[in-house]
XYZ file of C-alpha atoms in Angstrom:
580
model
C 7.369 -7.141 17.746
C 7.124 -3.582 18.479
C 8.509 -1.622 20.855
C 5.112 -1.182 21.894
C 4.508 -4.418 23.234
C 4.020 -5.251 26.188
C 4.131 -8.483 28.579
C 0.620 -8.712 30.242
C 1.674 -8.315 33.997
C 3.683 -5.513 32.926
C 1.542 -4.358 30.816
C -1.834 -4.470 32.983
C 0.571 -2.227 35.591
C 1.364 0.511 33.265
C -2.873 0.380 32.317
C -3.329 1.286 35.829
C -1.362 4.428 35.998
C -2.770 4.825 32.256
C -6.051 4.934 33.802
C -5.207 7.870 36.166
C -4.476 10.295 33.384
C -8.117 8.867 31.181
C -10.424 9.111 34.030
C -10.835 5.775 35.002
C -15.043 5.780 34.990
C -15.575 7.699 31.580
C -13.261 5.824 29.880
C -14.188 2.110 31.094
C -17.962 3.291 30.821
C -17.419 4.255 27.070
C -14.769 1.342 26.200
C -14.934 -1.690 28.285
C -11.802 -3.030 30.406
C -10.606 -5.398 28.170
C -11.042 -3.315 25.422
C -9.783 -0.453 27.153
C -6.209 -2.435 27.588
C -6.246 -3.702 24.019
C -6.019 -0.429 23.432
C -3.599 1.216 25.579
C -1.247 -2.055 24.987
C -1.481 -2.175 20.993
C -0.162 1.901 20.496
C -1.631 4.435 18.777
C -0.656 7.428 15.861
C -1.414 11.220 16.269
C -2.157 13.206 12.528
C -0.346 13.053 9.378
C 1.293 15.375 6.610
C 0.258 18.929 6.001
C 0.259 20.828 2.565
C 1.219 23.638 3.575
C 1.955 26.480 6.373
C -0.143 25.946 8.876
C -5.603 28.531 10.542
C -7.233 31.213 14.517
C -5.180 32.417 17.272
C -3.970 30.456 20.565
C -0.153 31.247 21.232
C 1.395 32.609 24.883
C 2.259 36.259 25.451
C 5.291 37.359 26.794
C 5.778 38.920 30.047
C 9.334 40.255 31.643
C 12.884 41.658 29.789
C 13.603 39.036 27.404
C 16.987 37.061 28.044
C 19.433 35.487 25.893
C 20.790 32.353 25.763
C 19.504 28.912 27.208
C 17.137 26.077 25.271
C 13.687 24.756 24.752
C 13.101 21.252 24.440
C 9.655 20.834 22.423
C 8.187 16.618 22.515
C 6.374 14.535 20.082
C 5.609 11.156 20.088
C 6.494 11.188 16.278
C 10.284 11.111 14.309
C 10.490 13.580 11.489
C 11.488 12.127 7.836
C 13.303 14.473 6.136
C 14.701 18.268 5.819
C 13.892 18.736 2.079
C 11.194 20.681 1.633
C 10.135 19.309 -1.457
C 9.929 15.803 -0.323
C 8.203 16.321 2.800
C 4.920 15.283 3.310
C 4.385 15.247 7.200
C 3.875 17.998 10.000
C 6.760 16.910 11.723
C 9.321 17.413 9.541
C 7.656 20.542 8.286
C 8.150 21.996 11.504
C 11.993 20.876 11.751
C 12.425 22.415 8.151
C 10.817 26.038 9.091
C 13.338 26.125 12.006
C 16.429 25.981 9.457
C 14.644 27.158 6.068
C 12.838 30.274 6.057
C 10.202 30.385 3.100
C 9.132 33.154 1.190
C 6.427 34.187 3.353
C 5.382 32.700 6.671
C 1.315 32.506 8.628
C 0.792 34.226 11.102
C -1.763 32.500 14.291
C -4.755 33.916 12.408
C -3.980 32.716 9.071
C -2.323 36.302 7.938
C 0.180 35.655 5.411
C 3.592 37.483 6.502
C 7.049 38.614 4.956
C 9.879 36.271 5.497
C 12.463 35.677 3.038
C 10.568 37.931 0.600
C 10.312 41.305 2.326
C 6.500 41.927 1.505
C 3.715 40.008 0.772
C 3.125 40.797 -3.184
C -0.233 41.817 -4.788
C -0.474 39.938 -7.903
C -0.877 41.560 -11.338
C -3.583 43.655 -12.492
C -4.568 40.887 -14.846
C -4.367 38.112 -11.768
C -1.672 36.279 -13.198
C 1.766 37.329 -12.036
C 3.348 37.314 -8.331
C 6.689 39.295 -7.973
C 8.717 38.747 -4.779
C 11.178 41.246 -4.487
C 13.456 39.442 -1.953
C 15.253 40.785 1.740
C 18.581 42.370 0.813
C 22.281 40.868 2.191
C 20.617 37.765 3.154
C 23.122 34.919 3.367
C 23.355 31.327 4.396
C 24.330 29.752 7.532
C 27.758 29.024 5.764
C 27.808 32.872 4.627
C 27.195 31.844 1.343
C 24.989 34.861 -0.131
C 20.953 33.640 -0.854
C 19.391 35.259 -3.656
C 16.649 34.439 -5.885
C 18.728 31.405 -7.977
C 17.798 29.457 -4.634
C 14.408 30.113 -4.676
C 14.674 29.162 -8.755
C 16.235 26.125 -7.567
C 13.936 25.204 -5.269
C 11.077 25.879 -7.444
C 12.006 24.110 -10.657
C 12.257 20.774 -8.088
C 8.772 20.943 -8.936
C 8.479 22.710 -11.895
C 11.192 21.733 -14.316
C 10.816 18.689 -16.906
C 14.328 17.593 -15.690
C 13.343 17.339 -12.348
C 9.948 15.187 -12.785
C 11.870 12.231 -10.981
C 11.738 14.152 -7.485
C 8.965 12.873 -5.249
C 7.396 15.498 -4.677
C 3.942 15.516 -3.278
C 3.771 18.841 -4.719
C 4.921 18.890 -8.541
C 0.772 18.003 -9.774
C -0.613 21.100 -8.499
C 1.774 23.764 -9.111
C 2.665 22.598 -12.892
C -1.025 22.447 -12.883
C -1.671 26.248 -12.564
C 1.966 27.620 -13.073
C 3.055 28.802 -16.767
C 6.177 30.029 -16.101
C 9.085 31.028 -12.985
C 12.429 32.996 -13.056
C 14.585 34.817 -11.584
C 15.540 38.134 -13.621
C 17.781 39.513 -10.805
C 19.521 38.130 -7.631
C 16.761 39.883 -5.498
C 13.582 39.077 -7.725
C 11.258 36.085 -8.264
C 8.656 35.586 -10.339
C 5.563 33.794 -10.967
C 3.177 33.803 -13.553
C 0.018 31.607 -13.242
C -1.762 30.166 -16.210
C -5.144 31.678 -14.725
C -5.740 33.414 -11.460
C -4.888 30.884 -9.017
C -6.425 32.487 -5.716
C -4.580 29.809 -2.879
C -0.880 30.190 -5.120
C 0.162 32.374 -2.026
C -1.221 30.299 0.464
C -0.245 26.818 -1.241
C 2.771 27.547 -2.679
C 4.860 30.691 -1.098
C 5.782 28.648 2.118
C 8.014 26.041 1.072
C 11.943 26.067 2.887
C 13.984 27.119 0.389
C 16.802 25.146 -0.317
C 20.674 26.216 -0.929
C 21.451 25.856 -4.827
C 25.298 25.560 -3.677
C 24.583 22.486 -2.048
C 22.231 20.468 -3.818
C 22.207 22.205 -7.517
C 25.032 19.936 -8.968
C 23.191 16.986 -8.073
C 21.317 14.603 -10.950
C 17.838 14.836 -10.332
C 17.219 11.357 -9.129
C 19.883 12.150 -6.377
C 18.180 14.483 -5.335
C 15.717 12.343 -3.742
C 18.661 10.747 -1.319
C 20.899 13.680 -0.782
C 22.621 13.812 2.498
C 21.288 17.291 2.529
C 18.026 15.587 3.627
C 18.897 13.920 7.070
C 21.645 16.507 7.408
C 21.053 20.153 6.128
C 24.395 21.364 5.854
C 23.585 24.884 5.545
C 20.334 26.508 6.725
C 18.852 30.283 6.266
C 16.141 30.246 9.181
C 16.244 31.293 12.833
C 18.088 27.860 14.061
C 20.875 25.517 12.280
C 21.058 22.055 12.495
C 23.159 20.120 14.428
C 22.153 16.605 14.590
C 19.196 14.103 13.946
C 19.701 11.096 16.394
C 17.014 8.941 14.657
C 14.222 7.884 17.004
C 15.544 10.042 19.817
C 16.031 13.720 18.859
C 16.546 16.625 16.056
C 19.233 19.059 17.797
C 19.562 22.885 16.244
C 21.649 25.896 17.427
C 21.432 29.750 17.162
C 22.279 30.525 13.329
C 24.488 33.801 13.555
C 23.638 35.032 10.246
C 20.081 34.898 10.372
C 18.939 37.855 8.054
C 16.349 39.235 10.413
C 18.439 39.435 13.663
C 19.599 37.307 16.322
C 17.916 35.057 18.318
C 17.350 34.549 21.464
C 17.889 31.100 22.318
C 21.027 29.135 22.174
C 19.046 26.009 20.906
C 15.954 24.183 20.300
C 15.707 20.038 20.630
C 12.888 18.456 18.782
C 12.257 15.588 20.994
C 11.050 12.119 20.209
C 9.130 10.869 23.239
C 7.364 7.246 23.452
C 3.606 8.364 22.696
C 1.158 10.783 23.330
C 1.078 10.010 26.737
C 4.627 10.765 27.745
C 4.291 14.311 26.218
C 1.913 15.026 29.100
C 3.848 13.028 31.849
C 7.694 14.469 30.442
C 5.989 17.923 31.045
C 5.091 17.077 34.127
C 8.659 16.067 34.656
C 10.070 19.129 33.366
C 12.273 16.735 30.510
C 10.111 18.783 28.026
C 9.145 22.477 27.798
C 6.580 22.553 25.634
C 4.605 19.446 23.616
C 1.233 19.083 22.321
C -1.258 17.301 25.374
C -2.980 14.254 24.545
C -6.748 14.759 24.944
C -7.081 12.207 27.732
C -4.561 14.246 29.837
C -6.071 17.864 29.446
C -7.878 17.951 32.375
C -5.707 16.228 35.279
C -3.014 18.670 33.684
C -5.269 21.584 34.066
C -4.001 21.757 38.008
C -0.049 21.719 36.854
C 1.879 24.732 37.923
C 5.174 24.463 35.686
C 3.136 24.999 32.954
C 0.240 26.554 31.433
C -1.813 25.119 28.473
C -3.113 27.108 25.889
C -6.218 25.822 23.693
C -7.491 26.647 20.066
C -9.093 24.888 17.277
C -7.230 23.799 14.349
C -7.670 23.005 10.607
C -6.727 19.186 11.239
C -9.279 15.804 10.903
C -8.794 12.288 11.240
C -10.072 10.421 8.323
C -9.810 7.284 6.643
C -8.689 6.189 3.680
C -10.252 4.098 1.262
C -8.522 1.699 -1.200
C -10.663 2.697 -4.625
C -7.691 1.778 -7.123
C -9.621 -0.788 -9.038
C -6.095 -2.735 -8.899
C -6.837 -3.227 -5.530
C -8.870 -6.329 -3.879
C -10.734 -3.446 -1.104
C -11.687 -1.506 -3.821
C -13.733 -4.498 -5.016
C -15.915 -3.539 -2.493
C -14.918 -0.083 -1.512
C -15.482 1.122 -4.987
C -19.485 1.502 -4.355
C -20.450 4.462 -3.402
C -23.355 2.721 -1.388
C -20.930 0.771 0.237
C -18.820 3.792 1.455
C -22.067 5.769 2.570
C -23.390 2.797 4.679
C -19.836 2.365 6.674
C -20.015 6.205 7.317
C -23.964 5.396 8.881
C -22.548 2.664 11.171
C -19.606 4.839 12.751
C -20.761 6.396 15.730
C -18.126 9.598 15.497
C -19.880 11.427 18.090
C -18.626 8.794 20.644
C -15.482 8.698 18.679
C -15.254 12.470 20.281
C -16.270 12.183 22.945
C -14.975 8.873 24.217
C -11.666 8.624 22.357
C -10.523 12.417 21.824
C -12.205 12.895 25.198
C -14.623 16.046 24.066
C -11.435 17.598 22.179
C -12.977 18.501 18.941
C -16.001 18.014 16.587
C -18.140 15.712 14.289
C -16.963 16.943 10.678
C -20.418 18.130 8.751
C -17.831 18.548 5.803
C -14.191 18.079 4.025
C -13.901 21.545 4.890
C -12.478 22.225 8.454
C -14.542 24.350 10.534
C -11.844 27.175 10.690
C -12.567 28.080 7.263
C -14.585 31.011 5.676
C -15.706 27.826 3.080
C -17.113 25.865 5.290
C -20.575 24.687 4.857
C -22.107 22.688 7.980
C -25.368 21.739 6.111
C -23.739 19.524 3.671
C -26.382 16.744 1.539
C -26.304 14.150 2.670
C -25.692 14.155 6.539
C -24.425 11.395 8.395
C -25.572 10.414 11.665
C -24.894 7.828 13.958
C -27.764 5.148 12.281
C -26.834 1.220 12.130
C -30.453 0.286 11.005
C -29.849 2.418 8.106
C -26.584 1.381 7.239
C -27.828 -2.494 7.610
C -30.671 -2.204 5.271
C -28.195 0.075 2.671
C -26.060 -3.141 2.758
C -28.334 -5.310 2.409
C -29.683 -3.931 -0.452
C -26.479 -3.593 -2.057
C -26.595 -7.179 -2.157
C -24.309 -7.944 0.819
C -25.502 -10.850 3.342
C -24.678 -11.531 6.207
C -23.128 -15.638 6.631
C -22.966 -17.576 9.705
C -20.459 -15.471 11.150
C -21.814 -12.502 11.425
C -19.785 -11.112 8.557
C -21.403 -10.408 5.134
C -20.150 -11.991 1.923
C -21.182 -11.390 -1.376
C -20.176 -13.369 -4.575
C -17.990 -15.202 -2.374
C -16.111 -11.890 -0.603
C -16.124 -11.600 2.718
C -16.684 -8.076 3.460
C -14.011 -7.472 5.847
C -10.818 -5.014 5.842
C -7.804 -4.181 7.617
C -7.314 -0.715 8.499
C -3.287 0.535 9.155
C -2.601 3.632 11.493
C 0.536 4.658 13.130
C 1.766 3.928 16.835
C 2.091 6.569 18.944
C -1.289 8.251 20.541
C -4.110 6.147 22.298
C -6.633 8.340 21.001
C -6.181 6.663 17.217
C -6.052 3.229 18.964
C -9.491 3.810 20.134
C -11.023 5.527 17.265
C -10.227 2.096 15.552
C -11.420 -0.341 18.409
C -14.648 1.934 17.921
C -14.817 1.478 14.251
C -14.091 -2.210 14.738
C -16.928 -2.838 17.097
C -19.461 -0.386 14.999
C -18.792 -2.493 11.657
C -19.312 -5.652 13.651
C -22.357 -4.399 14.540
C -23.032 -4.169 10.885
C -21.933 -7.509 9.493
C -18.200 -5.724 8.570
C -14.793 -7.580 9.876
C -12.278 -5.147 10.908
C -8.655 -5.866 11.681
C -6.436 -3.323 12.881
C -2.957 -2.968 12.439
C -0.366 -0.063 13.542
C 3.073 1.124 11.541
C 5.318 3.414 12.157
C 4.814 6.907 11.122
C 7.863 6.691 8.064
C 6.174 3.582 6.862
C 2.683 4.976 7.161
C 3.427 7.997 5.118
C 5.273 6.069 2.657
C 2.195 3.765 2.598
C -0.031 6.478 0.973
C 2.242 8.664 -1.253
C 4.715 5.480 -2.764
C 3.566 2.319 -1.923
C -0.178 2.664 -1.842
C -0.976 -1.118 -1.115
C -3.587 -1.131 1.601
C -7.261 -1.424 2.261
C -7.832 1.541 4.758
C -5.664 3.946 6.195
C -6.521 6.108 9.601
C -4.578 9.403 9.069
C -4.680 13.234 10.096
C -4.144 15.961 7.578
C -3.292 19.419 8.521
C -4.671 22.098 5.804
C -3.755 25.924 5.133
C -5.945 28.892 5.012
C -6.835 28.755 1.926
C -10.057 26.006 1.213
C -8.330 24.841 -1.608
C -7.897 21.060 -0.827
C -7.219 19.949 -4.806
C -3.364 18.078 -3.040
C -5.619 15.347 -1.200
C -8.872 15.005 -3.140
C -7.709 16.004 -6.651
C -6.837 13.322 -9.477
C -3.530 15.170 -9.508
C -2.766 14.354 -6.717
C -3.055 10.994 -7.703
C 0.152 10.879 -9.103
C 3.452 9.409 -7.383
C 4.326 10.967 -4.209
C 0.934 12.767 -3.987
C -1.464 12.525 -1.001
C -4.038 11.086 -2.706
C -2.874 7.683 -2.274
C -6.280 5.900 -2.003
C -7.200 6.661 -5.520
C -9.846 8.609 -6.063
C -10.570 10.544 -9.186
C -13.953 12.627 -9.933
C -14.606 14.531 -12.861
C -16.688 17.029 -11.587
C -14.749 17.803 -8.193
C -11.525 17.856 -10.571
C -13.462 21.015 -12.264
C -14.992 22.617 -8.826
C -11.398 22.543 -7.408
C -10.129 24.242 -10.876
C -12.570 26.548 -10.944
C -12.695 27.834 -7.470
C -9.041 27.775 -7.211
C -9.370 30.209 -10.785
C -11.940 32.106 -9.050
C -10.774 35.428 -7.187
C -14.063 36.777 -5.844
C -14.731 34.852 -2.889
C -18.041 34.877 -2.611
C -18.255 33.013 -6.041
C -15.429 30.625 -4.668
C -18.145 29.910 -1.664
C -20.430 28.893 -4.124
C -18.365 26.857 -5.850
C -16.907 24.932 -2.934
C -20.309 24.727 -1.335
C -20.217 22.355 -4.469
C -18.111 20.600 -4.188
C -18.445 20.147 -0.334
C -21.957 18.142 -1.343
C -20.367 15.999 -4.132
C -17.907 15.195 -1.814
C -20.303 14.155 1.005
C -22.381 12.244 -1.431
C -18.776 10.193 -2.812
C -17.227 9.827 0.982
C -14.291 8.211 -0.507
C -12.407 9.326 2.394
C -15.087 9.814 5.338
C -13.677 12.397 7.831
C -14.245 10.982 11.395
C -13.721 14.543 13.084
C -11.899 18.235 13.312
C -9.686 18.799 15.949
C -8.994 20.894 18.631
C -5.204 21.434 20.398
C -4.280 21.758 23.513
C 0.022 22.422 24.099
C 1.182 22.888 27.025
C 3.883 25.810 27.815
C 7.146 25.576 30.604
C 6.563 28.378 32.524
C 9.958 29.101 32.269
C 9.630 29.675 28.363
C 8.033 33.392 27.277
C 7.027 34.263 23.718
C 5.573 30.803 22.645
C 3.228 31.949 19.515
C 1.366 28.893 19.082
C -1.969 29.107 17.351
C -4.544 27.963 14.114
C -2.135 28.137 11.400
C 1.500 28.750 12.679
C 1.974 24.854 14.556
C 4.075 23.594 11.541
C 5.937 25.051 9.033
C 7.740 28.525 9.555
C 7.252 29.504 13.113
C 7.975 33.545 12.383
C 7.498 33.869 16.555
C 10.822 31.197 17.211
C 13.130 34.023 16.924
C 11.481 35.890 19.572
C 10.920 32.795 22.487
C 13.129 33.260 25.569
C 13.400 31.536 28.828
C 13.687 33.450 32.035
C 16.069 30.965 33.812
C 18.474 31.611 30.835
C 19.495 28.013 30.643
């Protein structure tokens, strides 16, 4: 059992306060009671691993003479999973990483690319091909150890170098895709060379933490996928330095006194690990938190709050799920027809998915591509609405009947799946009670099951033995989106864990990726948007929007689009007026 279980009398208490923050009519209306408690009593997951910095605006000016000293304790319902930037694959730990490893650049809210370890952003060749970061001068590690560009060689080959292949890197398919060559022909110069113009390299690739060659280069490469380094960064070169990681409880960091661009403010941040979703809401409330992203069920009774203030913008997140099409698999049996896939998107009714489960916070996708980008193209062929009837007779014609259960078989398979999600958020929880009951509806068995947020994440990139998955993912600026949908990214430790491999997106990706005008790259991901709307081998449910709420007591707070995760290039700045 879970720590998420609950005895019923218990249980059916902590509903009832539940209900308070959900507003009890809307929710029972859309949900049912009994369903409505299944939910709340089974857990939930919030959104999954990023690839890369983080899309608009948001964030909280700053008002008053700064101060310094004091802390900010920042909640999530979700544990980090490791400080090696090479090996992450979550939002969590990417935002733990930026706070102690400073990339070369950093986004700002509005998807700007900004100096940060390099001290400008670099204009690539006049043939397209070459990126030269001429790096900050004196710049030196937490340990006073100088940093110069052998880290950033280091860091680089990880996922570059032959040698190095056995490091799980989620990100090794795409860069040694487009990447000819890197080096490092003085102590304050690094250099790229592409093997075509490679228009998201910046975006994709400059914002990785860069890690201390004095630490880990003397390791075999296989070690270096269980360093200690990687629960406990012994040296950092970002605004904060670690302390501790209590597992399951809290990420500690202090002031790091030789951060190159100045000191900061704060004495030290805690990344706190709360219960769920809920207790973000109710621990700022509380004041145990300062600042924590708001479940949607809780935005509006929190709108009244006075120690805090919330601040709202859209972000270049979905929810999606995954399906099993490794022919290796038993789902992808049945998973691996396209007619299949297209008839399960029919039955989902994702508008109530919105509006019931994220309670109004964020959007139907009409695309893979979030609504935040310049790429996106809402008129995608074909378009899915809510339509059962349709999604019956698709089935049926696939040659799937329904038996005396309800359920359809075919061949002798049952068509019926079990779909894995993390605990953590109630807003998952019901986005899968929803897709349970629409697939009934259907003649589809759904069983749910939830994970914790290590094993889910493990799930897709190592493991890779399921039949759904329901996941976030948390793009960049840049449309590129060739690290989940790609066959490259296919390969061990990629994100594109359920399998699915496509000639002709393969080439779109390529050649919009190649592509530097961006009006051609529209066109060419306009594309690719269709083909990938006509496969659906990983429908996206919906696009999200954020809501954080802010302590009052904390000033400078730059939240936004694309600066969440990742290198926070605002952290240095944040102060709190109470000083403590």
């Amino acid at each position: 059992m879970s720590n998420q279980d609950v005895t019923a009398d218990e249980g059916y208490r902590r509903f009832e306060e539940f209900l308070d923050e959900w507003s009890r009519r809307d929710f029972l209306r859309g949900m049912g009671a009994a369903t409505a408690f299944t939910v709340f009593a089974a857990g939930g997951m919030e959104l999954l691993a990023a690839c890369g910095g983080g899309g608009g605006g948001g964030g909280q000016s700053s008002s008053g003479t700064p101060k310094k000293g004091g802390h900010v304790t920042e909640g999530w319902a979700f544990d980090i999973k490791t400080f090696n930037s090479m090996l992450s694959q979550d939002v969590y730990s990417n935002l733990c990483i930026g706070l102690c490893l400073d990339s070369l650049l950093t986004t700002k809210a509005n998807g700007d690319l900004t100096s940060a370890l390099a001290s400008e952003v670099p204009k690539p060749s006049s043939d397209g091909l070459t990126y030269t970061f001429k790096l900050n001068k004196n710049m030196k590690w937490s340990d006073g150890t100088p940093l110069t560009s052998d880290d950033v060689l280091f860091t680089y080959n990880l996922i570059f170098a032959p040698e190095y292949q056995v490091v799980a890197s989620p990100r090794r398919g795409d860069f040694t895709q487009h990447v000819a060559t890197i080096k490092a022909p003085d102590p304050e110069t690094f250099v790229v060379t592409t093997k075509e113009p490679f228009a998201p390299f910046l975006a994709q690739h400059a914002q990785y933490g860069i890690l201390p060659k004095h630490v880990l280069g003397s390791l075999q490469p296989a070690a270096i996928n269980t360093a200690d380094f990687n629960s406990a960064p012994s040296v950092g070169s970002g605004p904060f330095k670690f302390v501790r990681w209590d597992k399951g409880a809290q990420v500690v960091f202090d002031r790091n006194p030789n951060y190159y661009r100045g000191s900061v403010l704060l004495d030290r941040f805690v990344y706190k690990v709360v219960p769920s979703t809920i207790a973000v809401g109710n621990q700022l409330k509380t004041g145990e938190i300062d600042v924590g992203q708001i479940d949607p069920s809780q935005v509006s009774s929190l709108q009244t709050e006075t120690g805090f203030g919330i601040t709202s913008f859209v972000v270049p997140n979905f929810q999606f799920v995954m399906m099993q099409l490794n022919p290796d698999k038993p789902a992808a049996q049945i998973l691996g027809d396209k007619a299949v896939r297209q008839a399960l998107v029919y039955a989902l009714n994702r508008e109530g998915m919105v509006k019931t489960a994220n309670f109004g916070q964020g959007e139907v996708a009409k695309s893979v591509e979030p609504p935040t980008s310049w790429a996106a193209n809402p008129n995608t062929k074909p378009a899915y609405s809510y339509d059962p009837s349709k999604a019956n007779q698709m089935l049926d014609q696939a040659g799937w009947q329904k038996g005396s259960d309800g359920i359809r078989a075919k061949g002798g398979r049952k068509m019926q799946f079990t779909v894995q999600f993390a605990v953590g958020s109630p807003v998952l929880q019901s986005v899968a009670a929803i897709m349970q009951e629409n697939w009934k509806a259907v003649g589809v068995g759904l069983t749910t099951k939830t994970i914790q947020f290590a094993q889910l994440v493990t799930l897709i990139t190592d493991t890779r033995d399921f039949d759904m998955i329901l996941v976030g993912f948390n793009f960049t600026q840049d449309p590129d989106q060739a690290q989940l949908f790609s066959s490259a990214g296919t390969r061990p430790g990629g994100f594109n864990g359920f399998d699915f491999k496509n000639d002709q997106v393969d080439k779109l990706l390529s050649q919009a990726a190649t592509t530097v005008d961006q009006n051609k790259r529209k066109q060419l991901y306009s594309q690719y948007q269709d083909i990938m709307a006509d496969q659906v081998p990983a429908p996206i449910l919906y696009f999200l929007k954020n809501n954080y709420g802010v302590s009052k007591r904390v000033q400078g707070y730059g939240l936004g689009t694309f600066d969440q995760y990742g290198t926070r290039p605002w952290m240095k700045d944040v102060w709190v007026t109470d000083g403590k």
